[in-house]
mmCIF file of C-alpha atoms and ligand atoms in Angstrom:
data_model
loop_
_atom_site.group_PDB
_atom_site.id
_atom_site.type_symbol
_atom_site.label_atom_id
_atom_site.label_comp_id
_atom_site.label_asym_id
_atom_site.label_seq_id
_atom_site.Cartn_x
_atom_site.Cartn_y
_atom_site.Cartn_z
ATOM 1 C CA MET A 107 0.000 0.000 0.000
ATOM 2 C CA LEU A 108 1.015 3.581 -0.645
ATOM 3 C CA SER A 109 2.244 4.944 2.686
ATOM 4 C CA PRO A 110 5.031 6.897 4.406
ATOM 5 C CA LEU A 111 8.139 4.748 4.844
ATOM 6 C CA GLY A 112 9.615 6.428 7.929
ATOM 7 C CA LEU A 113 13.126 5.310 8.765
ATOM 8 C CA SER A 114 13.046 2.060 6.767
ATOM 9 C CA PRO A 115 15.892 1.846 4.271
ATOM 10 C CA SER A 116 14.429 3.020 0.989
ATOM 11 C CA PHE A 117 15.176 3.384 -2.682
ATOM 12 C CA GLY A 118 13.650 5.766 -5.197
ATOM 13 C CA PHE A 119 12.948 4.539 -8.717
ATOM 14 C CA GLY A 120 12.081 7.522 -10.862
ATOM 15 C CA ASP A 121 10.275 6.444 -14.009
ATOM 16 C CA ARG A 122 9.993 9.149 -16.621
ATOM 17 C CA LEU A 123 8.131 6.980 -19.134
ATOM 18 C CA GLY A 124 5.592 5.354 -16.845
ATOM 19 C CA LEU A 125 6.559 1.875 -18.066
ATOM 20 C CA ALA A 126 9.422 0.870 -15.786
ATOM 21 C CA THR A 127 7.748 -0.124 -12.510
ATOM 22 C CA PRO A 128 7.425 -3.866 -13.335
ATOM 23 C CA GLY A 129 11.221 -4.007 -13.827
ATOM 24 C CA HIS A 130 11.755 -2.058 -10.593
ATOM 25 C CA ILE A 131 9.493 -4.434 -8.696
ATOM 26 C CA ALA A 132 11.386 -7.446 -10.008
ATOM 27 C CA ALA A 133 14.664 -5.967 -8.768
ATOM 28 C CA VAL A 134 13.510 -4.794 -5.333
ATOM 29 C CA ARG A 135 11.448 -7.860 -4.414
ATOM 30 C CA GLY A 136 13.163 -9.871 -1.689
ATOM 31 C CA THR A 137 15.461 -7.017 -0.597
ATOM 32 C CA LYS A 138 15.187 -5.030 2.650
ATOM 33 C CA LEU A 139 14.598 -1.800 0.772
ATOM 34 C CA ALA A 140 11.248 -0.059 0.817
ATOM 35 C CA PRO A 141 10.627 1.198 -2.713
ATOM 36 C CA VAL A 142 9.484 4.578 -3.913
ATOM 37 C CA PHE A 143 7.935 3.644 -7.256
ATOM 38 C CA ALA A 144 6.609 7.087 -8.122
ATOM 39 C CA GLN A 145 9.167 9.855 -7.912
ATOM 40 C CA GLN A 146 9.003 12.907 -10.069
ATOM 41 C CA SER A 147 10.233 16.447 -9.663
ATOM 42 C CA VAL A 148 8.390 19.522 -10.826
ATOM 43 C CA ARG A 149 11.174 19.997 -13.391
ATOM 44 C CA GLU A 150 10.742 16.440 -14.707
ATOM 45 C CA ASN A 151 6.973 16.818 -14.892
ATOM 46 C CA ALA A 152 7.462 19.908 -17.029
ATOM 47 C CA ARG A 153 9.808 18.024 -19.354
ATOM 48 C CA THR A 154 7.847 14.790 -19.644
ATOM 49 C CA GLY A 155 4.447 16.487 -19.915
ATOM 50 C CA ARG A 156 3.081 14.216 -17.178
ATOM 51 C CA SER A 157 1.091 15.372 -14.167
ATOM 52 C CA PRO A 158 1.733 14.238 -10.581
ATOM 53 C CA GLN A 159 -1.490 12.199 -10.819
ATOM 54 C CA GLN A 160 -0.414 10.376 -14.003
ATOM 55 C CA VAL A 161 2.952 9.483 -12.487
ATOM 56 C CA VAL A 162 1.407 7.935 -9.398
ATOM 57 C CA ASP A 163 -1.361 6.217 -11.404
ATOM 58 C CA ASP A 164 1.186 4.536 -13.697
ATOM 59 C CA ALA A 165 3.043 3.164 -10.680
ATOM 60 C CA LYS A 166 -0.208 2.082 -8.999
ATOM 61 C CA ARG A 167 -1.321 0.106 -12.031
ATOM 62 C CA ALA A 168 1.980 -1.804 -12.159
ATOM 63 C CA VAL A 169 1.894 -2.418 -8.389
ATOM 64 C CA GLU A 170 -1.584 -3.949 -8.684
ATOM 65 C CA ILE A 171 -0.673 -6.167 -11.619
ATOM 66 C CA ALA A 172 2.493 -7.409 -9.903
ATOM 67 C CA LYS A 173 0.580 -7.894 -6.635
ATOM 68 C CA TRP A 174 3.172 -5.929 -4.657
ATOM 69 C CA ASP A 175 1.590 -5.828 -1.212
ATOM 70 C CA ALA A 176 4.301 -4.235 0.954
ATOM 71 C CA PRO A 177 4.453 -0.479 1.631
ATOM 72 C CA TRP A 178 5.713 1.761 -1.146
ATOM 73 C CA GLY A 179 6.082 5.493 -1.475
ATOM 74 C CA ALA A 180 5.446 8.307 -3.933
ATOM 75 C CA ASP A 181 7.968 11.156 -3.839
ATOM 76 C CA ALA A 182 7.117 14.714 -4.821
ATOM 77 C CA ASP A 183 10.706 15.558 -5.618
ATOM 78 C CA HIS A 184 12.483 18.930 -5.556
ATOM 79 C CA LEU A 185 9.521 21.051 -4.499
ATOM 80 C CA LYS A 186 10.698 24.644 -4.554
ATOM 81 C CA ILE A 187 7.727 26.822 -3.730
ATOM 82 C CA VAL A 188 4.539 26.500 -1.709
ATOM 83 C CA ASP A 189 2.434 26.421 -4.866
ATOM 84 C CA ASP A 190 4.206 23.238 -5.983
ATOM 85 C CA ILE A 191 2.700 21.304 -3.054
ATOM 86 C CA PRO A 192 -1.100 20.970 -3.511
ATOM 87 C CA ALA A 193 -1.110 18.986 -6.789
ATOM 88 C CA PHE A 194 1.067 16.307 -5.177
ATOM 89 C CA VAL A 195 -1.023 16.194 -1.997
ATOM 90 C CA GLU A 196 -4.192 15.748 -4.030
ATOM 91 C CA ALA A 197 -2.602 12.918 -6.025
ATOM 92 C CA GLY A 198 -1.832 11.050 -2.789
ATOM 93 C CA TYR A 199 1.953 11.451 -2.570
ATOM 94 C CA THR A 200 3.501 10.263 0.691
ATOM 95 C CA PHE A 201 7.052 11.616 0.487
ATOM 96 C CA PHE A 202 7.814 15.311 0.010
ATOM 97 C CA THR A 203 11.271 16.536 -0.894
ATOM 98 C CA VAL A 204 11.784 20.225 -0.382
ATOM 99 C CA ASP A 205 14.639 21.867 -2.213
ATOM 100 C CA PRO A 206 15.433 25.299 -0.760
ATOM 101 C CA GLY A 207 18.607 25.488 -2.887
ATOM 102 C CA GLU A 208 17.659 28.850 -4.375
ATOM 103 C CA PHE A 209 17.943 30.362 -0.902
ATOM 104 C CA VAL A 210 21.419 28.994 -0.275
ATOM 105 C CA ASP A 211 24.015 31.787 -0.404
ATOM 106 C CA ASN A 212 26.929 30.042 -2.103
ATOM 107 C CA ALA A 213 29.152 33.135 -1.864
ATOM 108 C CA ALA A 214 29.112 32.859 1.936
ATOM 109 C CA ASP A 215 32.015 30.409 1.742
ATOM 110 C CA SER A 216 34.352 33.101 0.452
ATOM 111 C CA ASP A 217 32.791 36.528 1.015
ATOM 112 C CA PRO A 218 34.791 38.784 3.372
ATOM 113 C CA LEU A 219 33.392 39.166 6.880
ATOM 114 C CA ASN A 220 32.365 42.790 6.361
ATOM 115 C CA VAL A 221 30.056 41.594 3.574
ATOM 116 C CA LEU A 222 28.636 38.771 5.697
ATOM 117 C CA LYS A 223 28.053 40.656 8.940
ATOM 118 C CA PRO A 224 25.248 42.949 7.776
ATOM 119 C CA LYS A 225 23.341 39.883 6.544
ATOM 120 C CA ILE A 226 22.683 38.666 10.124
ATOM 121 C CA THR A 227 20.610 40.632 12.616
ATOM 122 C CA ARG A 228 22.031 41.388 16.050
ATOM 123 C CA LEU A 229 19.246 39.418 17.678
ATOM 124 C CA LYS A 230 19.823 36.342 15.532
ATOM 125 C CA TRP A 231 23.567 36.480 16.123
ATOM 126 C CA ASP A 232 23.144 36.656 19.899
ATOM 127 C CA GLU A 233 20.842 33.659 19.812
ATOM 128 C CA LEU A 234 23.097 31.564 17.562
ATOM 129 C CA SER A 235 26.375 32.412 19.231
ATOM 130 C CA THR A 236 24.966 31.400 22.622
ATOM 131 C CA LEU A 237 23.880 28.125 21.123
ATOM 132 C CA TYR A 238 26.866 27.219 19.009
ATOM 133 C CA LEU A 239 29.961 29.001 20.320
ATOM 134 C CA ASN A 240 30.032 27.722 23.872
ATOM 135 C CA GLN A 241 30.915 24.148 23.034
ATOM 136 C CA ASP A 242 34.512 23.643 24.026
ATOM 137 C CA GLN A 243 34.638 20.037 22.922
ATOM 138 C CA GLU A 244 35.674 19.267 19.378
ATOM 139 C CA GLN A 245 33.071 17.000 17.748
ATOM 140 C CA PRO A 246 33.733 14.484 14.949
ATOM 141 C CA TRP A 247 32.043 16.957 12.575
ATOM 142 C CA GLY A 248 34.168 19.883 13.768
ATOM 143 C CA ARG A 249 33.563 22.884 15.979
ATOM 144 C CA PHE A 250 32.175 26.341 15.337
ATOM 145 C CA ASP A 251 34.167 29.496 15.773
ATOM 146 C CA ALA A 252 32.589 32.882 15.139
ATOM 147 C CA GLU A 253 33.645 32.983 11.507
ATOM 148 C CA LYS A 254 32.433 29.484 10.661
ATOM 149 C CA LEU A 255 29.132 30.155 12.378
ATOM 150 C CA MET A 256 28.673 33.383 10.480
ATOM 151 C CA ARG A 257 29.383 31.696 7.156
ATOM 152 C CA ALA A 258 27.045 28.776 7.897
ATOM 153 C CA THR A 259 24.289 31.140 8.999
ATOM 154 C CA VAL A 260 24.497 33.296 5.902
ATOM 155 C CA LYS A 261 24.873 30.289 3.611
ATOM 156 C CA TYR A 262 21.962 28.199 4.907
ATOM 157 C CA GLY A 263 19.858 30.447 7.185
ATOM 158 C CA LYS A 264 17.300 31.521 4.585
ATOM 159 C CA ALA A 265 17.116 28.023 3.086
ATOM 160 C CA ILE A 266 16.337 26.550 6.524
ATOM 161 C CA GLN A 267 13.599 29.144 7.042
ATOM 162 C CA HIS A 268 12.136 28.299 3.650
ATOM 163 C CA ALA A 269 12.174 24.556 4.357
ATOM 164 C CA GLY A 270 10.372 25.276 7.649
ATOM 165 C CA MET A 271 7.749 27.289 5.846
ATOM 166 C CA MET A 272 7.204 24.477 3.313
ATOM 167 C CA PHE A 273 6.898 21.967 6.159
ATOM 168 C CA ASN A 274 4.282 24.070 7.905
ATOM 169 C CA ARG A 275 2.239 24.428 4.740
ATOM 170 C CA LEU A 276 2.377 20.697 4.115
ATOM 171 C CA SER A 277 1.358 19.980 7.716
ATOM 172 C CA GLN A 278 -1.786 22.026 7.153
ATOM 173 C CA LEU A 279 -2.684 19.844 4.176
ATOM 174 C CA LYS A 280 -1.654 16.397 5.357
ATOM 175 C CA ASP A 281 -1.302 14.411 8.588
ATOM 176 C CA SER A 282 1.471 11.943 8.020
ATOM 177 C CA PHE A 283 4.191 12.027 5.397
ATOM 178 C CA ASP A 284 7.897 11.577 4.847
ATOM 179 C CA PHE A 285 9.670 14.912 4.648
ATOM 180 C CA GLU A 286 13.068 15.383 3.081
ATOM 181 C CA VAL A 287 15.213 18.495 2.881
ATOM 182 C CA SER A 288 17.668 18.514 -0.013
ATOM 183 C CA VAL A 289 20.473 20.937 -0.727
ATOM 184 C CA ASP A 290 22.210 18.558 -3.128
ATOM 185 C CA GLU A 291 22.033 20.819 -6.177
ATOM 186 C CA THR A 292 23.869 23.794 -4.709
ATOM 187 C CA ASP A 293 27.240 24.951 -6.037
ATOM 188 C CA SER A 294 29.338 24.365 -2.956
ATOM 189 C CA PRO A 295 29.490 21.187 -0.858
ATOM 190 C CA THR A 296 27.863 20.937 2.560
ATOM 191 C CA THR A 297 30.563 20.461 5.198
ATOM 192 C CA PRO A 298 29.837 18.059 8.069
ATOM 193 C CA LEU A 299 29.711 21.081 10.403
ATOM 194 C CA GLU A 300 27.125 22.739 8.137
ATOM 195 C CA HIS A 301 25.196 19.471 7.992
ATOM 196 C CA PHE A 302 25.037 19.562 11.808
ATOM 197 C CA PHE A 303 23.890 23.189 11.699
ATOM 198 C CA ILE A 304 21.126 22.476 9.158
ATOM 199 C CA ALA A 305 19.781 19.463 11.065
ATOM 200 C CA ASN A 306 19.915 21.268 14.392
ATOM 201 C CA GLU A 307 18.226 24.399 13.073
ATOM 202 C CA LEU A 308 15.484 22.365 11.368
ATOM 203 C CA ASN A 309 14.856 20.642 14.697
ATOM 204 C CA ARG A 310 14.667 23.991 16.474
ATOM 205 C CA LEU A 311 12.029 25.071 13.965
ATOM 206 C CA GLY A 312 10.012 21.934 14.684
ATOM 207 C CA VAL A 313 10.508 20.463 11.212
ATOM 208 C CA ARG A 314 10.062 16.699 11.477
ATOM 209 C CA PHE A 315 12.220 15.484 8.618
ATOM 210 C CA THR A 316 12.801 11.828 7.784
ATOM 211 C CA SER A 317 15.737 12.365 5.446
ATOM 212 C CA LEU A 318 18.323 14.955 4.536
ATOM 213 C CA ALA A 319 20.355 15.231 1.328
ATOM 214 C CA PRO A 320 23.566 17.232 1.728
ATOM 215 C CA ARG A 321 25.713 18.201 -1.234
ATOM 216 C CA PHE A 322 28.813 16.016 -0.959
ATOM 217 C CA ILE A 323 32.331 16.668 -2.210
ATOM 218 C CA GLY A 324 33.278 15.502 -5.692
ATOM 219 C CA ARG A 325 30.870 15.300 -8.593
ATOM 220 C CA PHE A 326 27.617 13.353 -8.680
ATOM 221 C CA GLU A 327 26.778 13.763 -12.334
ATOM 222 C CA LYS A 328 23.711 12.278 -13.967
ATOM 223 C CA GLY A 329 23.717 8.636 -15.060
ATOM 224 C CA VAL A 330 27.440 7.977 -14.486
ATOM 225 C CA ASP A 331 29.609 6.852 -11.576
ATOM 226 C CA TYR A 332 31.108 9.210 -8.992
ATOM 227 C CA ILE A 333 33.837 11.533 -10.200
ATOM 228 C CA GLY A 334 36.330 12.387 -7.480
ATOM 229 C CA ASP A 335 38.619 10.989 -4.825
ATOM 230 C CA LEU A 336 36.819 8.060 -3.184
ATOM 231 C CA GLU A 337 39.140 8.025 -0.177
ATOM 232 C CA ALA A 338 38.503 11.689 0.513
ATOM 233 C CA LEU A 339 34.786 11.030 0.141
ATOM 234 C CA ASP A 340 35.023 8.117 2.557
ATOM 235 C CA ASP A 341 36.661 10.377 5.192
ATOM 236 C CA GLU A 342 34.045 13.040 4.676
ATOM 237 C CA LEU A 343 31.182 10.536 4.933
ATOM 238 C CA THR A 344 32.574 9.324 8.279
ATOM 239 C CA LYS A 345 31.992 12.825 9.640
ATOM 240 C CA HIS A 346 28.557 13.185 8.050
ATOM 241 C CA ALA A 347 27.585 9.819 9.518
ATOM 242 C CA ALA A 348 28.604 11.067 12.981
ATOM 243 C CA VAL A 349 26.117 13.911 12.535
ATOM 244 C CA THR A 350 23.200 11.648 11.541
ATOM 245 C CA ARG A 351 24.055 9.292 14.421
ATOM 246 C CA HIS A 352 24.083 12.201 16.862
ATOM 247 C CA PHE A 353 20.478 13.068 15.990
ATOM 248 C CA GLY A 354 19.319 9.541 15.200
ATOM 249 C CA THR A 355 16.042 10.770 13.738
ATOM 250 C CA TYR A 356 16.555 10.807 9.989
ATOM 251 C CA LYS A 357 18.061 8.950 7.045
ATOM 252 C CA LEU A 358 20.895 10.088 4.857
ATOM 253 C CA SER A 359 19.588 10.674 1.363
ATOM 254 C CA LEU A 360 21.698 10.395 -1.770
ATOM 255 C CA HIS A 361 20.395 12.147 -4.857
ATOM 256 C CA SER A 362 21.618 11.547 -8.393
ATOM 257 C CA GLY A 363 22.140 7.999 -7.150
ATOM 258 C CA SER A 364 21.949 6.480 -10.638
ATOM 259 C CA ASP A 365 25.071 4.469 -11.432
ATOM 260 C CA LYS A 366 27.060 5.688 -8.384
ATOM 261 C CA LEU A 367 28.108 2.106 -7.885
ATOM 262 C CA SER A 368 31.459 2.948 -6.301
ATOM 263 C CA VAL A 369 29.729 5.062 -3.636
ATOM 264 C CA TYR A 370 27.056 2.540 -2.598
ATOM 265 C CA PRO A 371 29.356 0.362 -0.463
ATOM 266 C CA LEU A 372 30.395 3.525 1.412
ATOM 267 C CA LEU A 373 26.765 4.357 2.136
ATOM 268 C CA ALA A 374 26.208 0.836 3.455
ATOM 269 C CA LYS A 375 29.364 1.033 5.539
ATOM 270 C CA HIS A 376 28.569 4.387 7.175
ATOM 271 C CA TRP A 377 24.782 4.327 7.414
ATOM 272 C CA GLY A 378 23.729 0.691 7.273
ATOM 273 C CA GLU A 379 19.974 0.794 6.850
ATOM 274 C CA ARG A 380 19.501 4.497 7.565
ATOM 275 C CA ILE A 381 19.568 5.440 3.907
ATOM 276 C CA HIS A 382 17.475 6.689 1.072
ATOM 277 C CA VAL A 383 18.796 6.666 -2.501
ATOM 278 C CA LYS A 384 17.215 8.336 -5.512
ATOM 279 C CA THR A 385 17.626 7.322 -9.106
ATOM 280 C CA ALA A 386 15.716 8.365 -12.192
ATOM 281 C CA GLY A 387 17.621 8.864 -15.400
ATOM 282 C CA THR A 388 19.222 5.468 -15.391
ATOM 283 C CA SER A 389 15.859 3.788 -16.053
ATOM 284 C CA TYR A 390 15.416 6.018 -19.085
ATOM 285 C CA LEU A 391 18.893 5.081 -20.298
ATOM 286 C CA GLU A 392 18.022 1.393 -19.968
ATOM 287 C CA ALA A 393 14.986 2.088 -22.151
ATOM 288 C CA LEU A 394 17.286 3.640 -24.749
ATOM 289 C CA ARG A 395 19.576 0.625 -24.527
ATOM 290 C CA VAL A 396 16.635 -1.575 -25.510
ATOM 291 C CA LEU A 397 15.779 0.766 -28.383
ATOM 292 C CA ALA A 398 19.399 0.767 -29.546
ATOM 293 C CA GLN A 399 19.181 -2.977 -29.850
ATOM 294 C CA TYR A 400 15.693 -3.473 -31.269
ATOM 295 C CA GLU A 401 14.765 -0.147 -32.881
ATOM 296 C CA PRO A 402 18.071 1.288 -34.147
ATOM 297 C CA ASP A 403 16.447 3.819 -36.497
ATOM 298 C CA LEU A 404 14.425 5.369 -33.703
ATOM 299 C CA PHE A 405 17.452 5.295 -31.405
ATOM 300 C CA LEU A 406 19.564 7.151 -33.960
ATOM 301 C CA LYS A 407 16.910 9.848 -34.295
ATOM 302 C CA ILE A 408 16.958 10.299 -30.490
ATOM 303 C CA TYR A 409 20.746 10.400 -30.445
ATOM 304 C CA THR A 410 20.929 12.984 -33.236
ATOM 305 C CA LEU A 411 18.369 15.152 -31.480
ATOM 306 C CA GLY A 412 20.290 14.760 -28.226
ATOM 307 C CA ARG A 413 23.440 16.131 -29.817
ATOM 308 C CA GLU A 414 21.472 19.107 -31.139
ATOM 309 C CA CYS A 415 19.776 19.900 -27.833
ATOM 310 C CA TYR A 416 22.571 19.085 -25.387
ATOM 311 C CA GLU A 417 24.056 22.569 -24.963
ATOM 312 C CA ALA A 418 20.645 24.062 -24.189
ATOM 313 C CA ASP A 419 19.238 21.181 -22.123
ATOM 314 C CA ARG A 420 22.301 20.712 -19.932
ATOM 315 C CA ARG A 421 21.974 24.109 -18.280
ATOM 316 C CA THR A 422 19.881 22.935 -15.333
ATOM 317 C CA TYR A 423 22.013 19.835 -14.704
ATOM 318 C CA HIS A 424 25.463 19.025 -13.347
ATOM 319 C CA VAL A 425 27.117 17.287 -16.294
ATOM 320 C CA SER A 426 30.476 17.586 -17.999
ATOM 321 C CA ALA A 427 30.098 15.488 -21.185
ATOM 322 C CA ARG A 428 31.492 17.022 -24.347
ATOM 323 C CA LEU A 429 29.988 16.666 -27.787
ATOM 324 C CA ASP A 430 33.432 16.439 -29.379
ATOM 325 C CA MET A 431 34.196 13.417 -27.216
ATOM 326 C CA LEU A 432 31.221 11.347 -28.370
ATOM 327 C CA PRO A 433 32.309 7.952 -29.732
ATOM 328 C CA TRP A 434 31.871 6.677 -33.246
ATOM 329 C CA ILE A 435 28.641 4.854 -33.824
ATOM 330 C CA ASP A 436 29.379 1.255 -34.693
ATOM 331 C CA ASP A 437 27.883 -0.903 -31.980
ATOM 332 C CA LEU A 438 24.756 0.961 -30.875
ATOM 333 C CA PRO A 439 23.925 -0.753 -27.565
ATOM 334 C CA SER A 440 27.493 -0.261 -26.347
ATOM 335 C CA LEU A 441 27.059 3.477 -26.886
ATOM 336 C CA LEU A 442 25.038 3.301 -23.684
ATOM 337 C CA ASN A 443 28.232 2.447 -21.790
ATOM 338 C CA ASP A 444 30.034 5.583 -22.902
ATOM 339 C CA PHE A 445 30.313 8.417 -20.377
ATOM 340 C CA HIS A 446 29.685 11.244 -22.843
ATOM 341 C CA ALA A 447 26.848 9.510 -24.692
ATOM 342 C CA ARG A 448 25.116 8.643 -21.417
ATOM 343 C CA GLU A 449 25.140 12.207 -20.152
ATOM 344 C CA VAL A 450 24.069 13.667 -23.481
ATOM 345 C CA LEU A 451 21.171 11.211 -23.773
ATOM 346 C CA HIS A 452 20.297 11.643 -20.110
ATOM 347 C CA VAL A 453 19.833 15.404 -19.966
ATOM 348 C CA THR A 454 18.043 15.623 -23.314
ATOM 349 C CA PHE A 455 15.199 13.302 -22.300
ATOM 350 C CA GLY A 456 12.695 16.170 -22.311
ATOM 351 C CA SER A 457 13.493 17.095 -25.906
ATOM 352 C CA ALA A 458 13.422 13.435 -26.969
ATOM 353 C CA LEU A 459 10.048 12.832 -25.324
ATOM 354 C CA ALA A 460 8.561 16.011 -26.776
ATOM 355 C CA LYS A 461 9.471 14.896 -30.293
ATOM 356 C CA TYR A 462 9.413 11.088 -30.184
ATOM 357 C CA GLY A 463 7.554 10.288 -26.954
ATOM 358 C CA THR A 464 4.750 8.324 -28.596
ATOM 359 C CA GLU A 465 7.144 6.268 -30.718
ATOM 360 C CA ILE A 466 9.442 5.596 -27.765
ATOM 361 C CA LYS A 467 6.614 4.363 -25.586
ATOM 362 C CA SER A 468 4.991 2.167 -28.227
ATOM 363 C CA SER A 469 8.362 0.618 -29.113
ATOM 364 C CA LEU A 470 8.980 -0.192 -25.462
ATOM 365 C CA VAL A 471 5.549 -1.746 -25.173
ATOM 366 C CA ASN A 472 6.517 -3.955 -28.125
ATOM 367 C CA HIS A 473 9.687 -4.982 -26.297
ATOM 368 C CA THR A 474 8.268 -5.095 -22.777
ATOM 369 C CA ASP A 475 10.100 -8.228 -21.694
ATOM 370 C CA ALA A 476 13.468 -6.967 -22.879
ATOM 371 C CA TYR A 477 12.909 -3.635 -21.100
ATOM 372 C CA HIS A 478 11.857 -5.176 -17.825
ATOM 373 C CA SER A 479 14.685 -7.689 -17.741
ATOM 374 C CA ALA A 480 17.208 -4.935 -18.586
ATOM 375 C CA LEU A 481 15.878 -2.932 -15.628
ATOM 376 C CA GLU A 482 15.874 -5.910 -13.333
ATOM 377 C CA GLY A 483 19.497 -6.736 -14.131
ATOM 378 C CA HIS A 484 20.615 -3.118 -13.878
ATOM 379 C CA PHE A 485 18.963 -2.465 -10.506
ATOM 380 C CA THR A 486 19.868 -5.807 -9.024
ATOM 381 C CA LYS A 487 23.471 -4.654 -9.454
ATOM 382 C CA HIS A 488 22.654 -1.354 -7.737
ATOM 383 C CA LEU A 489 20.750 -2.845 -4.809
ATOM 384 C CA ALA A 490 23.268 -5.608 -4.095
ATOM 385 C CA LEU A 491 25.927 -2.961 -3.404
ATOM 386 C CA LEU A 492 23.785 -1.353 -0.711
ATOM 387 C CA ARG A 493 23.835 -4.537 1.319
ATOM 388 C CA ARG A 494 26.222 -4.450 4.234
HETATM 389 ZN ZN1 LIG B 1271 18.269 15.938 -6.179
#
C-alpha cells in the first residue's frame, strides 16, 4: 500500500516513461529496501508532460498487476515553492522533498566578513552564538568558531527558514508524510559542520524530517559513476555519519544515485539501513539501450536530437560530457556504456520525449520483456551494493 516509509531503508525509482515499474518491482522484491515507485520532480513533470497524478497512477497500475503488497512510497521531488505542493497532496503522494537550494548563499564560503556581517541581525547572532559558540569540545564533525558560524548562517539560514515554511504548509494539508530536505544541487558542498547546523536548526524550527540530502564533495553527475577521490569522500562521509548518528532521527539521502556504484558500499558502511537513494535517469537510459538494440532507427533519431539539444538542455544539470568526445557509432547498444553519450542522452530526455515520446513508448511496449529484464538486471546490481 502507498504509505510513508519512515526510517526504513528506501530506494527511489524515478520512471519518466511510466513503463518501468514492473522491472523495478522485479529488482527490489526480496530485498530489505522499501521502494518509492513514483518519484518525479516539478522539473521532470514539465519536461515529460506528465502530471503528478499520471505518475502515481502509472506506478499504482503496475503495483496492482504485480501484486506488490508491501508499503511503497510516492515522492514529490524537488519542491521549490509553496504552490508546488497541492497537486502532489491531491494525487496522494507520501514523500515530500523540499529543495530550498535557491535560498542557499553560495558566496558565503568566500565573502569577506564585512560583507557577511550585515546579513545577520544582532538578535539572531546573539541567539546563535549562545547556542553554538560555547561548546569547548571538538566534535567528529568539527567545531564552530565565530567565523564558521557566520558563514554557515548566511549560507543556509534563509534556506532553513524556507524549508520550515514548506513543512508548515504541508502539515496544514496532510497528517502523516515523509519529509526530506535537499540541498544537493547547490554549487558548494555541505561540510559536516554545516550538515550539523542544518539538522539542528530544522529541529529547532520543529521540522520533522525523515531524510536529509547534503551536497557532498566531488561530482555526482547524472547517469554515471562518482567523479572524485573516493578516499577523501570516505573520510568526509565518516563525519557526516557522525552527525546523523548524533540526531538519530533521519536517514541520509543520496540524490543523483543512478550508477554511483562505487559510492554505494560507502553508504552501506557508514549508514547501514539508515539510507534513502534516488535514481531516475538510469531507467530512461536502460529504455534507450533496448531501443538501440531493437529499434536502431528510432534510437539514432533520439541520439541525433540529443546532440542538437545538449548545450541548451544541460543548463539545469550538473554534467560535464562534451559533444566532441562522443564515440563513433558502430555498436549501438554499447554506446550506452560511454560516459559522454550517457550524459548527453540523459539530460536531453525532455526534448526526446517532446518529439518522439509516442514512438518511444509504443516501441517499449513492443519490447516489454526486454525492457523489464534490462531494468531488473541493472537495478539488481545497484541494490546488491547497498547490502552491508
Ligand atoms: Zn536531487
